[in-house]
Tab-separated table of C-alpha atoms in Angstrom:
chain	number	residue	atom	x	y	z
F	222	UNK	CA	-0.519	8.371	-37.104
F	223	UNK	CA	3.143	8.577	-35.485
F	224	UNK	CA	5.422	11.344	-34.789
F	225	UNK	CA	9.089	10.903	-33.675
F	226	UNK	CA	10.731	13.598	-31.638
F	227	UNK	CA	13.560	14.511	-28.864
F	228	UNK	CA	12.489	15.144	-25.596
F	229	UNK	CA	13.785	16.476	-22.311
F	230	UNK	CA	12.783	14.176	-19.434
F	231	UNK	CA	13.254	15.318	-15.918
F	232	UNK	CA	14.869	12.402	-14.242
F	233	UNK	CA	13.158	11.318	-10.632
F	234	UNK	CA	15.446	11.191	-7.604
F	235	UNK	CA	18.379	12.896	-9.014
F	236	UNK	CA	16.692	15.838	-10.768
F	237	UNK	CA	18.553	15.736	-14.300
F	238	UNK	CA	17.616	16.479	-17.199
F	239	UNK	CA	18.204	13.938	-20.302
F	240	UNK	CA	17.586	13.664	-23.978
F	241	UNK	CA	15.399	10.967	-25.025
F	242	UNK	CA	13.702	9.882	-28.155
F	243	UNK	CA	9.918	10.076	-27.705
F	244	UNK	CA	6.978	8.254	-30.138
F	245	UNK	CA	3.756	9.434	-30.429
F	246	UNK	CA	0.625	8.630	-31.643
F	247	UNK	CA	-2.646	10.549	-32.072
F	248	UNK	CA	-5.704	8.128	-31.087
F	249	UNK	CA	-8.919	8.427	-32.050
F	250	UNK	CA	-10.519	9.620	-28.606
F	251	UNK	CA	-8.317	12.444	-29.171
F	252	UNK	CA	-5.507	11.417	-26.471
F	253	UNK	CA	-1.842	11.619	-27.396
F	254	UNK	CA	-0.007	8.089	-26.365
F	255	UNK	CA	3.496	8.248	-26.472
F	256	UNK	CA	6.769	6.097	-25.818
F	257	UNK	CA	10.116	6.708	-24.601
F	258	UNK	CA	12.592	4.818	-26.255
F	259	UNK	CA	16.856	5.388	-24.731
F	260	UNK	CA	17.974	7.637	-22.938
F	261	UNK	CA	21.218	9.692	-23.422
F	262	UNK	CA	23.631	11.169	-20.798
F	263	UNK	CA	22.176	14.014	-18.109
F	264	UNK	CA	23.003	17.241	-19.178
F	265	UNK	CA	22.476	19.022	-15.707
F	266	UNK	CA	20.603	19.417	-12.393
F	267	UNK	CA	17.153	21.021	-12.135
F	268	UNK	CA	15.022	21.503	-9.023
F	269	UNK	CA	11.984	18.842	-9.408
F	270	UNK	CA	8.736	19.734	-11.000
F	271	UNK	CA	5.787	19.653	-8.780
F	272	UNK	CA	2.521	18.040	-10.357
F	273	UNK	CA	0.082	20.793	-8.609
F	274	UNK	CA	0.377	23.968	-9.673
F	275	UNK	CA	-1.148	25.420	-12.860
F	276	UNK	CA	2.424	26.339	-14.541
F	277	UNK	CA	2.923	22.969	-14.252
F	278	UNK	CA	4.108	21.395	-17.721
F	279	UNK	CA	3.490	18.023	-16.520
F	280	UNK	CA	-0.457	18.952	-15.682
F	281	UNK	CA	-1.551	17.061	-18.648
F	282	UNK	CA	0.683	13.909	-18.530
F	283	UNK	CA	1.001	10.843	-16.686
F	284	UNK	CA	3.496	8.039	-17.355
F	285	UNK	CA	2.233	4.354	-17.533
F	286	UNK	CA	4.660	1.574	-16.278
F	287	UNK	CA	5.201	-1.127	-18.898
F	288	UNK	CA	6.642	-4.383	-18.085
F	289	UNK	CA	9.094	-5.215	-20.457
F	290	UNK	CA	11.698	-8.589	-21.092
F	291	UNK	CA	15.669	-7.465	-22.067
F	292	UNK	CA	17.983	-9.561	-22.547
F	293	UNK	CA	18.839	-9.246	-18.339
F	294	UNK	CA	15.438	-9.943	-17.504
F	295	UNK	CA	12.510	-7.857	-17.017
F	296	UNK	CA	12.062	-4.834	-15.903
F	297	UNK	CA	10.039	-1.447	-16.439
F	298	UNK	CA	9.963	1.290	-18.800
F	299	UNK	CA	7.390	4.039	-18.918
F	300	UNK	CA	4.726	5.464	-21.679
F	301	UNK	CA	3.593	8.678	-21.908
F	302	UNK	CA	0.406	10.041	-22.018
F	303	UNK	CA	-1.231	13.400	-22.561
F	304	UNK	CA	-4.668	14.762	-22.394
F	305	UNK	CA	-6.370	17.810	-20.365
F	306	UNK	CA	-5.920	17.115	-16.473
F	307	UNK	CA	-4.142	13.848	-16.539
F	308	UNK	CA	-2.943	14.503	-13.323
F	309	UNK	CA	-5.880	14.737	-11.979
F	310	UNK	CA	-7.355	11.529	-13.287
F	311	UNK	CA	-8.626	8.031	-11.971
F	312	UNK	CA	-6.106	6.798	-14.570
F	313	UNK	CA	-2.909	8.599	-13.146
F	314	UNK	CA	-3.910	7.441	-9.525
F	315	UNK	CA	-3.928	3.827	-11.306
F	316	UNK	CA	-0.518	4.611	-13.042
F	317	UNK	CA	1.112	5.285	-9.956
F	318	UNK	CA	-0.286	2.385	-8.192
F	319	UNK	CA	0.841	0.256	-10.726
F	320	UNK	CA	4.315	1.346	-10.936
F	321	UNK	CA	4.748	1.556	-6.878
F	322	UNK	CA	3.760	-2.361	-7.486
F	323	UNK	CA	6.162	-3.146	-9.952
F	324	UNK	CA	8.941	-1.502	-8.222
F	325	UNK	CA	8.782	-4.031	-5.285
F	326	UNK	CA	9.516	-6.912	-7.765
F	327	UNK	CA	11.448	-4.794	-10.863
F	328	UNK	CA	14.146	-2.444	-11.496
F	329	UNK	CA	13.619	0.448	-14.024
F	330	UNK	CA	15.319	-0.565	-17.329
F	331	UNK	CA	19.087	0.340	-18.074
F	332	UNK	CA	18.930	4.316	-19.058
F	333	UNK	CA	14.982	4.890	-17.977
F	334	UNK	CA	14.317	6.644	-14.835
F	335	UNK	CA	10.753	6.493	-13.224
F	336	UNK	CA	8.741	9.195	-13.733
F	337	UNK	CA	8.428	12.560	-10.571
F	338	UNK	CA	6.854	10.953	-7.585
F	339	UNK	CA	3.309	12.918	-6.939
F	340	UNK	CA	2.755	13.516	-3.025
F	341	UNK	CA	0.028	10.781	-3.254
F	342	UNK	CA	2.855	8.189	-4.443
F	343	UNK	CA	5.844	9.321	-2.247
F	344	UNK	CA	2.927	9.050	0.727
F	345	UNK	CA	2.062	5.551	-0.212
F	346	UNK	CA	5.709	4.119	0.011
F	347	UNK	CA	6.381	6.487	3.192
F	348	UNK	CA	3.521	5.387	5.057
F	349	UNK	CA	4.348	1.571	3.978
F	350	UNK	CA	7.932	1.908	5.872
F	351	UNK	CA	6.381	2.882	9.049
F	352	UNK	CA	3.009	0.941	9.768
F	353	UNK	CA	2.522	0.861	12.771
F	354	UNK	CA	3.318	-2.705	14.689
F	355	UNK	CA	0.725	-5.799	15.123
F	356	UNK	CA	-0.627	-6.694	18.043
F	357	UNK	CA	0.258	-9.430	20.533
F	358	UNK	CA	-2.766	-11.405	21.186
F	359	UNK	CA	-3.533	-14.138	23.781
F	360	UNK	CA	-6.152	-15.811	25.427
F	361	UNK	CA	-6.214	-17.080	28.393
F	362	UNK	CA	-5.174	-20.185	30.151
F	363	UNK	CA	-3.966	-20.577	26.757
F	364	UNK	CA	-7.081	-22.944	25.818
F	365	UNK	CA	-10.445	-23.014	24.737
F	366	UNK	CA	-13.778	-24.886	26.756
F	367	UNK	CA	-16.387	-25.544	24.117
F	368	UNK	CA	-19.987	-23.815	24.840
F	369	UNK	CA	-17.955	-21.390	26.774
F	370	UNK	CA	-16.620	-17.715	25.739
F	371	UNK	CA	-12.892	-17.175	24.942
F	372	UNK	CA	-11.709	-13.814	25.730
F	373	UNK	CA	-9.037	-12.491	23.298
F	374	UNK	CA	-6.644	-9.726	24.559
F	375	UNK	CA	-5.626	-7.784	22.092
F	376	UNK	CA	-2.446	-6.116	23.612
F	377	UNK	CA	-2.202	-3.104	20.617
F	378	UNK	CA	-2.616	0.418	20.032
F	379	UNK	CA	-5.559	1.168	17.530
F	380	UNK	CA	-3.942	4.883	18.062
F	381	UNK	CA	-0.511	5.074	18.233
F	382	UNK	CA	1.624	8.300	17.999
F	383	UNK	CA	1.911	10.407	14.457
F	384	UNK	CA	4.572	9.934	12.572
F	385	UNK	CA	6.646	12.619	11.018
F	386	UNK	CA	9.463	11.843	8.125
F	387	UNK	CA	11.132	14.257	5.485
F	388	UNK	CA	10.668	13.440	1.919
F	389	UNK	CA	11.407	15.048	-1.428
F	390	UNK	CA	8.887	17.507	-1.568
F	391	UNK	CA	9.025	18.341	2.390
F	392	UNK	CA	8.102	16.413	5.224
F	393	UNK	CA	5.214	14.309	5.819
F	394	UNK	CA	2.960	13.824	8.671
F	395	UNK	CA	0.960	10.769	9.120
F	396	UNK	CA	-1.174	9.696	11.908
F	397	UNK	CA	-2.864	5.831	11.895
F	398	UNK	CA	-6.244	4.739	13.227
F	399	UNK	CA	-6.985	1.201	13.116
F	400	UNK	CA	-10.077	-1.594	13.781
F	401	UNK	CA	-9.244	-5.176	14.340
F	402	UNK	CA	-10.593	-7.904	12.338
F	403	UNK	CA	-10.702	-11.223	13.895
F	404	UNK	CA	-10.712	-14.961	12.343
F	405	UNK	CA	-11.252	-16.819	15.322
F	406	UNK	CA	-10.289	-20.094	12.385
F	407	UNK	CA	-13.492	-22.140	12.627
F	408	UNK	CA	-15.252	-20.679	9.861
F	409	UNK	CA	-17.428	-18.656	11.371
F	410	UNK	CA	-17.298	-14.823	9.837
F	411	UNK	CA	-14.727	-12.720	10.522
F	412	UNK	CA	-15.421	-10.253	12.761
F	413	UNK	CA	-14.308	-6.226	13.182
F	414	UNK	CA	-13.804	-4.404	16.508
F	415	UNK	CA	-13.275	-0.909	17.300
F	416	UNK	CA	-11.735	-1.620	20.668
F	417	UNK	CA	-8.871	-3.250	22.282
F	418	UNK	CA	-9.657	-7.019	23.409
F	419	UNK	CA	-9.197	-7.572	27.366
F	420	UNK	CA	-9.629	-10.791	29.889
F	421	UNK	CA	-12.780	-12.019	31.400
F	422	UNK	CA	-14.897	-10.191	32.787
F	423	UNK	CA	-14.321	-6.653	31.491
F	424	UNK	CA	-13.220	-8.040	27.773
F	425	UNK	CA	-15.813	-7.311	24.655
F	426	UNK	CA	-14.171	-9.580	22.506
F	427	UNK	CA	-15.187	-12.902	22.871
F	428	UNK	CA	-15.982	-16.184	21.342
F	429	UNK	CA	-17.570	-19.746	21.746
F	430	UNK	CA	-16.435	-22.699	19.721
F	431	UNK	CA	-18.897	-25.763	19.193
F	432	UNK	CA	-16.128	-28.053	18.374
F	433	UNK	CA	-12.855	-29.247	20.163
F	434	UNK	CA	-9.512	-29.274	17.790
F	435	UNK	CA	-6.853	-26.570	17.329
F	436	UNK	CA	-7.585	-23.224	15.634
F	437	UNK	CA	-5.268	-20.425	14.058
F	438	UNK	CA	-6.561	-17.720	15.411
F	439	UNK	CA	-5.907	-14.715	13.055
F	440	UNK	CA	-5.612	-11.044	14.810
F	441	UNK	CA	-5.141	-8.229	12.471
F	442	UNK	CA	-5.577	-4.427	12.441
F	443	UNK	CA	-6.644	-2.864	9.500
F	444	UNK	CA	-5.241	0.882	9.293
F	445	UNK	CA	-6.196	4.031	7.798
F	446	UNK	CA	-3.607	6.294	7.296
F	447	UNK	CA	-4.175	10.106	6.993
F	448	UNK	CA	-1.272	12.411	5.885
F	449	UNK	CA	-0.121	15.641	5.025
F	450	UNK	CA	2.968	16.799	2.793
F	451	UNK	CA	2.949	21.056	2.464
F	452	UNK	CA	-0.599	21.996	1.371
F	453	UNK	CA	-1.423	18.648	0.239
F	454	UNK	CA	-3.686	15.974	2.183
F	455	UNK	CA	-4.526	12.341	1.537
F	456	UNK	CA	-6.106	9.277	3.257
F	457	UNK	CA	-4.912	5.601	2.289
F	458	UNK	CA	-6.777	2.906	3.340
F	459	UNK	CA	-5.588	0.054	0.869
F	460	UNK	CA	-3.174	-2.927	1.892
F	461	UNK	CA	-2.640	-0.907	5.190
F	462	UNK	CA	-2.601	-4.317	7.352
F	463	UNK	CA	-0.368	-5.611	11.162
F	464	UNK	CA	-1.286	-9.113	11.643
F	465	UNK	CA	-0.241	-12.003	14.135
F	466	UNK	CA	-1.255	-15.209	15.071
F	467	UNK	CA	-2.011	-17.465	17.560
F	468	UNK	CA	-1.310	-20.816	16.191
F	469	UNK	CA	-2.553	-24.159	17.442
F	470	UNK	CA	-5.134	-22.597	19.560
F	471	UNK	CA	-6.765	-25.695	21.645
F	472	UNK	CA	-10.212	-25.713	22.181
F	473	UNK	CA	-11.604	-28.731	25.029
F	474	UNK	CA	-14.306	-30.461	26.619
F	475	UNK	CA	-15.275	-30.637	29.674
F	476	UNK	CA	-16.391	-34.159	30.444
F	477	UNK	CA	-18.555	-34.866	33.633
F	478	UNK	CA	-16.872	-37.695	36.013
F	479	UNK	CA	-19.186	-39.586	38.095
F	480	UNK	CA	-18.162	-41.187	41.400
F	481	UNK	CA	-18.920	-44.991	42.122
């Protein structure tokens, strides 16, 4: 069954109210899916709504992003889905992750505003903005010898100073902790290390090459970000990586020379 109605929409960012045409469909599962059509001009400013309180009218609502083609190209619209506990569901997180990914490459369609952001969505956007810098790896003396360990100096920081920045929902505090992932470039399995690499003889990150050649040594830090906005906390681990590469690292072979 299709239902057409006028609804009030909170426009994120400017926090304004607009009138929109909404089409809803009742599914057999009991879920109500609604699609927002053209949005008219805003009427008045209102404070932002939070999803986390019991009185929140959006507690049972999520907005699923859809990529559509208009005359000017591809752009985003948002389909309203209503079911009990929507804001705490896995689908809600999937909707926000999909929205953030698509917003990297596409803008909302004309007249369409992105939905109000949850603390988790704001945290993901902000955390990616101040990701710690990559390490500055080196292997002295600039080459390796087959059969002998090459010691990697990572020159990074796995526990950088915590960050604080303002957001529309209040200040966010973020603490990063990292783990090294080393790809030596010769086809051996990627290694993980929880500490900094140092030169011989104190270094704990070393590798022995068996064949001569040149290899790209990829040194990454996989980050875990712990964040807090007011009373809401969370952890982000996906897609948080700082990477550096030692290009064309030379591996040589020693050859004995016999005197005659």
